[in-house]
mmCIF file of C-alpha atoms in Angstrom:
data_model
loop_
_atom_site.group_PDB
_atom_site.id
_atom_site.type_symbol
_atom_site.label_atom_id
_atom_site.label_comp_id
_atom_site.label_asym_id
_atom_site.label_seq_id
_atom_site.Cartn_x
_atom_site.Cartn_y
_atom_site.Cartn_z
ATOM 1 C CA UNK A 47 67.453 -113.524 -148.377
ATOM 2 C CA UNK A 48 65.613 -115.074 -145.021
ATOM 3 C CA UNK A 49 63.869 -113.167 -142.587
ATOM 4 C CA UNK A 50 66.254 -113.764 -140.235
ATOM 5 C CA UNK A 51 69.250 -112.201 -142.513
ATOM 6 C CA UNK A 52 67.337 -109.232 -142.447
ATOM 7 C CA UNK A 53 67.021 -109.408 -138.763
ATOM 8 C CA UNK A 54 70.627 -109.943 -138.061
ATOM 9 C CA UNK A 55 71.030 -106.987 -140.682
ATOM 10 C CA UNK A 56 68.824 -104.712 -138.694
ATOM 11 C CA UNK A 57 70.865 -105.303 -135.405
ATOM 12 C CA UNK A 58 73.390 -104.451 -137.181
ATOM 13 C CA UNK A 59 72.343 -101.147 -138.091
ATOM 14 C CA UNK A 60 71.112 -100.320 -134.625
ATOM 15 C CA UNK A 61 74.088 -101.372 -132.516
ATOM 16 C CA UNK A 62 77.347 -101.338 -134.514
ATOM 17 C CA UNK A 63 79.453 -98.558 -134.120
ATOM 18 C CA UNK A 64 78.665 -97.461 -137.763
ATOM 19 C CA UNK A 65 76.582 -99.117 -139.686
ATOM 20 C CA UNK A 66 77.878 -100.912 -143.155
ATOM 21 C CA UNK A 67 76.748 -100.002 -146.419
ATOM 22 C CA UNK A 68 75.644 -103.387 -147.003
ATOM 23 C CA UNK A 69 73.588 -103.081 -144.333
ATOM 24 C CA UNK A 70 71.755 -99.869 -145.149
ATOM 25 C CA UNK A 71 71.255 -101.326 -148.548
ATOM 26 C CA UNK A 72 69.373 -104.494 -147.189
ATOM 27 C CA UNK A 73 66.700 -102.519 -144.577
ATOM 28 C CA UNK A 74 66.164 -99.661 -146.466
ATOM 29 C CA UNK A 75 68.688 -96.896 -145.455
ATOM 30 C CA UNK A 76 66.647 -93.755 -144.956
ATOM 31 C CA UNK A 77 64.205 -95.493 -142.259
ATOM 32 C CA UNK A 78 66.797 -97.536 -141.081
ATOM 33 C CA UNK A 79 68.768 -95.026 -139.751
ATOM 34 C CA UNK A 80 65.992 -93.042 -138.110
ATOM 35 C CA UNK A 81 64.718 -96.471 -136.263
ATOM 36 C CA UNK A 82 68.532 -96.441 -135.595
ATOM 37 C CA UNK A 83 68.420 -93.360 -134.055
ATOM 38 C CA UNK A 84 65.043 -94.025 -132.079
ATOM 39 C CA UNK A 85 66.617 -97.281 -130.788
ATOM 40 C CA UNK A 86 69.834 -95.930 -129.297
ATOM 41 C CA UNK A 87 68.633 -92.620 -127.828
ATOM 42 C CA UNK A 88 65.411 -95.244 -125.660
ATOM 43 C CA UNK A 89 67.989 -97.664 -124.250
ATOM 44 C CA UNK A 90 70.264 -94.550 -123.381
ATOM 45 C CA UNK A 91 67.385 -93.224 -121.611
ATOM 46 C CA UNK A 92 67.038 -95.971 -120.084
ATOM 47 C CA UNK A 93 70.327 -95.724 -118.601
ATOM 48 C CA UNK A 94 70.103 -92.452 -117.287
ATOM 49 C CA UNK A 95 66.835 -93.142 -115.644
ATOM 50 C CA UNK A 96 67.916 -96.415 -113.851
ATOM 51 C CA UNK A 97 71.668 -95.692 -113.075
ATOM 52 C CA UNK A 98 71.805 -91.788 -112.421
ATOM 53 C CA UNK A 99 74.092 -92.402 -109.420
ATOM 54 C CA UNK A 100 76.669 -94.372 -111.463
ATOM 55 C CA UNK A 101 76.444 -91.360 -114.194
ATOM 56 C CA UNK A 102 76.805 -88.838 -111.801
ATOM 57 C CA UNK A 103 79.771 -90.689 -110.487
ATOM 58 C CA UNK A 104 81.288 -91.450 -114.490
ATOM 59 C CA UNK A 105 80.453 -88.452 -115.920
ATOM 60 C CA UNK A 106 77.594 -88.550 -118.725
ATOM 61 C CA UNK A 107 80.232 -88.685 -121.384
ATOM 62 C CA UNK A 108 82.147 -91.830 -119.961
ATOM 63 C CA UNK A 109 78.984 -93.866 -119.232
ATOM 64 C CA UNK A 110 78.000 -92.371 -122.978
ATOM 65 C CA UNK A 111 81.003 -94.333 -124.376
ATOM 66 C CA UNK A 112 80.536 -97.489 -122.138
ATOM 67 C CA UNK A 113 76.935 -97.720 -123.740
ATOM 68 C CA UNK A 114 78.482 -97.334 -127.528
ATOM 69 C CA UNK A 115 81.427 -100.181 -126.251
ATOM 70 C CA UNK A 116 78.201 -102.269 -125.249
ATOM 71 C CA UNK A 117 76.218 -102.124 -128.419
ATOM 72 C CA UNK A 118 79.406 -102.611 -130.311
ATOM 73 C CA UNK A 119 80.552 -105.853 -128.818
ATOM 74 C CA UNK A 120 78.230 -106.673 -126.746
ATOM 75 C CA UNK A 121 74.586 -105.882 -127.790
ATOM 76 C CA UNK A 122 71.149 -107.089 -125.999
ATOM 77 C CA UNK A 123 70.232 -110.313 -126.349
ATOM 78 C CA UNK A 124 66.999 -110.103 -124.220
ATOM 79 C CA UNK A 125 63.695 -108.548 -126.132
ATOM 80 C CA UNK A 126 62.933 -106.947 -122.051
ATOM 81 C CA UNK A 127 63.953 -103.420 -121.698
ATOM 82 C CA UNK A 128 64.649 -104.464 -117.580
ATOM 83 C CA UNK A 129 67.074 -106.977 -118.660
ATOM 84 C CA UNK A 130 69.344 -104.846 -121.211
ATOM 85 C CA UNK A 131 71.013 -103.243 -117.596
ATOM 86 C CA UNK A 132 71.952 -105.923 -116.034
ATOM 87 C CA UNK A 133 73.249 -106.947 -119.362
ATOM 88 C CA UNK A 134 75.512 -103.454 -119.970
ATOM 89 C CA UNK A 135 76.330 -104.057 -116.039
ATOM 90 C CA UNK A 136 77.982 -107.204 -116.901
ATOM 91 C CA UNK A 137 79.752 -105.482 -119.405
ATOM 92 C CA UNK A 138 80.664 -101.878 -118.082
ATOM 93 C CA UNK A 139 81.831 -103.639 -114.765
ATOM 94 C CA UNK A 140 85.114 -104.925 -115.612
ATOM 95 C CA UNK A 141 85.711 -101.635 -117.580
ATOM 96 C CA UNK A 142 84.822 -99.317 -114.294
ATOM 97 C CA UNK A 143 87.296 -98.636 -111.467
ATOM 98 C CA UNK A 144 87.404 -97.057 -107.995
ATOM 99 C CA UNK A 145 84.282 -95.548 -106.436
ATOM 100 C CA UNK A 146 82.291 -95.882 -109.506
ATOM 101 C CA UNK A 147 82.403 -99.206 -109.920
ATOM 102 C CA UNK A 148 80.642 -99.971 -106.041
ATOM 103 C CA UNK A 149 77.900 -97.333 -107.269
ATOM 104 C CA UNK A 150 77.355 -98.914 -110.611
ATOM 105 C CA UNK A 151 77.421 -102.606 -108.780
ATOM 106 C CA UNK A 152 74.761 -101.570 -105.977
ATOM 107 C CA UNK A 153 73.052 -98.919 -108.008
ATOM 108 C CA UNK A 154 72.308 -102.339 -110.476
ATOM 109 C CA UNK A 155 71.718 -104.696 -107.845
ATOM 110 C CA UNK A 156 69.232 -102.969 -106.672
ATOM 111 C CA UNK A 157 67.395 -102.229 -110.003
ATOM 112 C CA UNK A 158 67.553 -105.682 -110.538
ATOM 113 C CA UNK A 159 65.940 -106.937 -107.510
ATOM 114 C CA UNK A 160 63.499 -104.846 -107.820
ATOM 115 C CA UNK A 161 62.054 -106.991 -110.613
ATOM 116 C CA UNK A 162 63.619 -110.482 -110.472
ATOM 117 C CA UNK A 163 61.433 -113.774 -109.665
ATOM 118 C CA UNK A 164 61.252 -114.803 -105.677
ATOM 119 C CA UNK A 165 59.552 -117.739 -106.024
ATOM 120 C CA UNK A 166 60.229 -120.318 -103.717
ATOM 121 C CA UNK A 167 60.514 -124.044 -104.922
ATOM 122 C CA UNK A 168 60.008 -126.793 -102.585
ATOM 123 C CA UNK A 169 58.586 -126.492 -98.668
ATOM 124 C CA UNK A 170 60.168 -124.112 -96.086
ATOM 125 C CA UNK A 171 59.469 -124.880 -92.902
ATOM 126 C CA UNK A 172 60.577 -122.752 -89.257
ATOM 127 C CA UNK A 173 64.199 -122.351 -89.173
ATOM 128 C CA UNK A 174 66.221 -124.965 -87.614
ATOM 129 C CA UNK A 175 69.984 -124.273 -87.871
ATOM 130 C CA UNK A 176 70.713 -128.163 -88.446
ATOM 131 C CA UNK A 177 69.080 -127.874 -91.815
ATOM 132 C CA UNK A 178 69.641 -126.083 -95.099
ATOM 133 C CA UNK A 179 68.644 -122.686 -95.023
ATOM 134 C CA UNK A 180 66.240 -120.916 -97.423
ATOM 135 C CA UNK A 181 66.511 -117.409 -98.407
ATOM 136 C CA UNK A 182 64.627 -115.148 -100.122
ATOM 137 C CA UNK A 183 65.849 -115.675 -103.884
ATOM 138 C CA UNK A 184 66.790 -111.575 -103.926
ATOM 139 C CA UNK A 185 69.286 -111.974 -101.258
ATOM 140 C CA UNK A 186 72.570 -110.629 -102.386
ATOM 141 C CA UNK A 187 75.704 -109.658 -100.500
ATOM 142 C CA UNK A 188 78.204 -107.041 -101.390
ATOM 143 C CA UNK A 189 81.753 -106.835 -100.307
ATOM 144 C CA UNK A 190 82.378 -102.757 -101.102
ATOM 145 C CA UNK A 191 85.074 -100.715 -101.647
ATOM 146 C CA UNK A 192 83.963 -97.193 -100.810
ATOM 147 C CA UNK A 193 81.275 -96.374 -98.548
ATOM 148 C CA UNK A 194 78.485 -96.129 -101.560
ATOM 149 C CA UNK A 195 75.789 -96.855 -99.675
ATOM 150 C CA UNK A 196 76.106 -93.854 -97.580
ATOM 151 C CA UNK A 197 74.903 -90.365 -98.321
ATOM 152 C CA UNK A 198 78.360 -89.222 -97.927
ATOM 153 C CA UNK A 199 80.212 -87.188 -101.036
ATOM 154 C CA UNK A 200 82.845 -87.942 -101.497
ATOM 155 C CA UNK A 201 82.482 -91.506 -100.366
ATOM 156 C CA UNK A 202 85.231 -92.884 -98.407
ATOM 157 C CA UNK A 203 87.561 -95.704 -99.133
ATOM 158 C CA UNK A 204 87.334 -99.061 -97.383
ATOM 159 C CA UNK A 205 86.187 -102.175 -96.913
ATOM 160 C CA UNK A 206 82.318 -102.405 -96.393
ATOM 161 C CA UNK A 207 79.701 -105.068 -96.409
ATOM 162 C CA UNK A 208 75.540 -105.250 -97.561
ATOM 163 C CA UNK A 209 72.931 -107.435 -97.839
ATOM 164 C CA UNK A 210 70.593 -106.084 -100.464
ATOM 165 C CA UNK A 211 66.981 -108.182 -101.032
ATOM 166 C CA UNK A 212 63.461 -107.576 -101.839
ATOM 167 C CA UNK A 213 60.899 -107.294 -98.820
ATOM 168 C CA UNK A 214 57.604 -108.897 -98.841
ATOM 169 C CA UNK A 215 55.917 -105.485 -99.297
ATOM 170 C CA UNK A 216 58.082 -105.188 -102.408
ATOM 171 C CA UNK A 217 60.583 -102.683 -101.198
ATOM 172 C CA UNK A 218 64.042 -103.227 -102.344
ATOM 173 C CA UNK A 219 66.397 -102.922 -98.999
ATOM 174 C CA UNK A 220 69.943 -102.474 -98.214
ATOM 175 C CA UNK A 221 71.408 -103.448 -94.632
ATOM 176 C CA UNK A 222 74.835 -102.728 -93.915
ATOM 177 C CA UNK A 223 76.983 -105.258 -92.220
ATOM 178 C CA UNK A 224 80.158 -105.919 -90.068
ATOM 179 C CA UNK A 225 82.332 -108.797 -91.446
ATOM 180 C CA UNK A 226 81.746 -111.931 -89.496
ATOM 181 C CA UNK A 227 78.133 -110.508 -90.245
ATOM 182 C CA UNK A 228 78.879 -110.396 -94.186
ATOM 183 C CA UNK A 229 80.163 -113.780 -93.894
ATOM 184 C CA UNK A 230 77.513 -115.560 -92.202
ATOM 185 C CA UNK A 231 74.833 -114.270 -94.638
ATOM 186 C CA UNK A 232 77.064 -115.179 -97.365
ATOM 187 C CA UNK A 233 77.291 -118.682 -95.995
ATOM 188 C CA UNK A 234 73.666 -119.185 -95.264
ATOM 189 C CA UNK A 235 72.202 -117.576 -98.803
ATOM 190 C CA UNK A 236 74.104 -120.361 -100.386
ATOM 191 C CA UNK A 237 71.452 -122.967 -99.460
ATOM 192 C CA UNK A 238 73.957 -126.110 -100.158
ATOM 193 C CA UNK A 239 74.687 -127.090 -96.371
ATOM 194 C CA UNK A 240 73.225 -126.493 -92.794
ATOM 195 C CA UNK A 241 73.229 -123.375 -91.489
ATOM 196 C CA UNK A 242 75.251 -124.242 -88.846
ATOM 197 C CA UNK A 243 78.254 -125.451 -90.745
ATOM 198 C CA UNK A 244 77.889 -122.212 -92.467
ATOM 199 C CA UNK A 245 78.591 -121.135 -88.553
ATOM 200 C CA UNK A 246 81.597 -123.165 -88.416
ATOM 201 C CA UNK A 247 82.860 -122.156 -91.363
ATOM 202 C CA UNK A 248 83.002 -118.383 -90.532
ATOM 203 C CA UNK A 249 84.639 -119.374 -86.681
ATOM 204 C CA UNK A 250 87.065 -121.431 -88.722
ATOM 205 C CA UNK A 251 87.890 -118.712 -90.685
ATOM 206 C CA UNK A 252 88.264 -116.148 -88.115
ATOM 207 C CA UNK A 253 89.817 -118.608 -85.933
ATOM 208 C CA UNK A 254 87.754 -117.529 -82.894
ATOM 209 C CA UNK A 255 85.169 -119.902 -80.431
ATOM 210 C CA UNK A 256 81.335 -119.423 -79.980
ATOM 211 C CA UNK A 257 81.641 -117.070 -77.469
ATOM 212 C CA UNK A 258 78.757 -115.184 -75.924
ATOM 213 C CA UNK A 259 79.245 -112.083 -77.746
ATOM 214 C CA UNK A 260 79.237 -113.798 -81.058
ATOM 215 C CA UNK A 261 75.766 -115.894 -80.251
ATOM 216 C CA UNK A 262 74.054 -112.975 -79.359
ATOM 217 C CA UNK A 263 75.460 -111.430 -82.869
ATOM 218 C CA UNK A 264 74.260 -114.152 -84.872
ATOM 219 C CA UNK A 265 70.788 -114.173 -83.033
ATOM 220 C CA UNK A 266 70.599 -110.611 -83.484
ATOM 221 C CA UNK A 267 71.291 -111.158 -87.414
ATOM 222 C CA UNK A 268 68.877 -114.121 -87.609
ATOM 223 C CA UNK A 269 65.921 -112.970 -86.222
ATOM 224 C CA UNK A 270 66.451 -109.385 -88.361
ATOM 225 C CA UNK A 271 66.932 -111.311 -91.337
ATOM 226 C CA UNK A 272 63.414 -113.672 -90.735
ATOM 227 C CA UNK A 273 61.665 -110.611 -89.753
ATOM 228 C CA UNK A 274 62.792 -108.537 -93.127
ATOM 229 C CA UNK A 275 61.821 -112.081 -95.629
ATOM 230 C CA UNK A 276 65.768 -112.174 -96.388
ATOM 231 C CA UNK A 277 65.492 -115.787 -94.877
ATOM 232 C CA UNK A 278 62.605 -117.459 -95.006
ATOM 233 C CA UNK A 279 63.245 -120.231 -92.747
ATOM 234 C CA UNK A 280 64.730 -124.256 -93.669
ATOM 235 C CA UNK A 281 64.364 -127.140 -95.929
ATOM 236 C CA UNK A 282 62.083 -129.633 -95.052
#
């Protein structure tokens, strides 16, 4: 018997659905079982403390039986307590449907960006639309399917676009967007081309010219998007 048998034996105990005899009888039962217990009910917590929108919007006993599903086949890997969400969000996501499912995907997104590395490799220099463009290593987009991001109950069915990153003063913000919008910061926070073929790539798509309208939309979005940190500017 290694140290790490006893390990894998104790994981057991705390995240099966029930744990084995065997088990038990390796650990110790009586202590296991209470550790068990003090194991499950802290990462539950957990849940309800960083995702009360998405159990509001499951019902406590639903996002109850995700969390059980999770340990069962699909316990934490990481020894962080921030990183077991997005590790039941990967999880619960494919399982979720309809308006809870946008809640539980920007309810996590933000959690997560709240606490994920932005460092920068490499120099960024002012943004020049002929080069690659550098964003902020929070930036996310969301393509929605009810109006979650809205303090509207019950929230309405549709199709609705975010940006969600970390500012420089450390506040976690979401900005709504329009679709060409959506798809031009999609294109940019890629990073693997220049920013204006990311341009080209959204007229292509909406099969429209560079009209005035849309240049003073996409110099609108630019200079918001600079001013916020969600770009930071362009390779060197």
């Amino acid at each position: 018997m290694t140290v790490a048998d006893l390990q894998r034996a104790m994981q057991r105990v705390c995240f099966d659905a029930a744990p084995s005899r065997e088990d038990l009888a390796l650990v110790g039962s009586e202590r296991a079982l209470l550790y068990r217990e003090l194991v499950r009910s802290r990462l539950r917590e957990l849940v309800s403390k960083v995702l009360p929108k998405t159990e509001a919007a499951l019902g406590r006993a639903r996002t109850s039986a995700l969390f059980d599903a999770f340990l069962a086949e699909a316990p934490p890997r990481s020894r962080f307590f921030r990183e077991v969400i997005p590790e039941l969000v990967a999880f619960a996501l494919p399982r979720v449907e309809g308006h809870a499912r946008d809640v539980l995907l920007l309810e996590s997104t933000r959690w997560e960006l709240a606490w994920r590395a932005g460092e920068v490799h490499g120099d960024v220099v002012e943004l020049d639309l002929e080069k690659i463009p550098v964003a902020h290593p929070t930036l996310r987009v969301l393509a929605l399917g009810h109006a979650v991001h809205r303090d509207v109950e019950p929230p309405p069915a549709g199709a609705f676009f975010v940006c969600v990153h970390r500012r420089p003063d450390h506040v976690v913000e979401t900005r709504t967007l329009d679709a060409t919008s959506f798809a031009l910061v999609r294109a940019w926070a890629r990073g693997d081309r220049p920013a204006i073929d990311g341009v080209r790539e959204v007229l292509a798509a909406e099969g429209r010219a560079p009209d005035q309208a849309f240049v003073e939309k996409m110099s609108a979005l630019l200079t918001a998007l600079l001013e916020a940190g969600a770009l930071l500017g362009s390779r060197a």
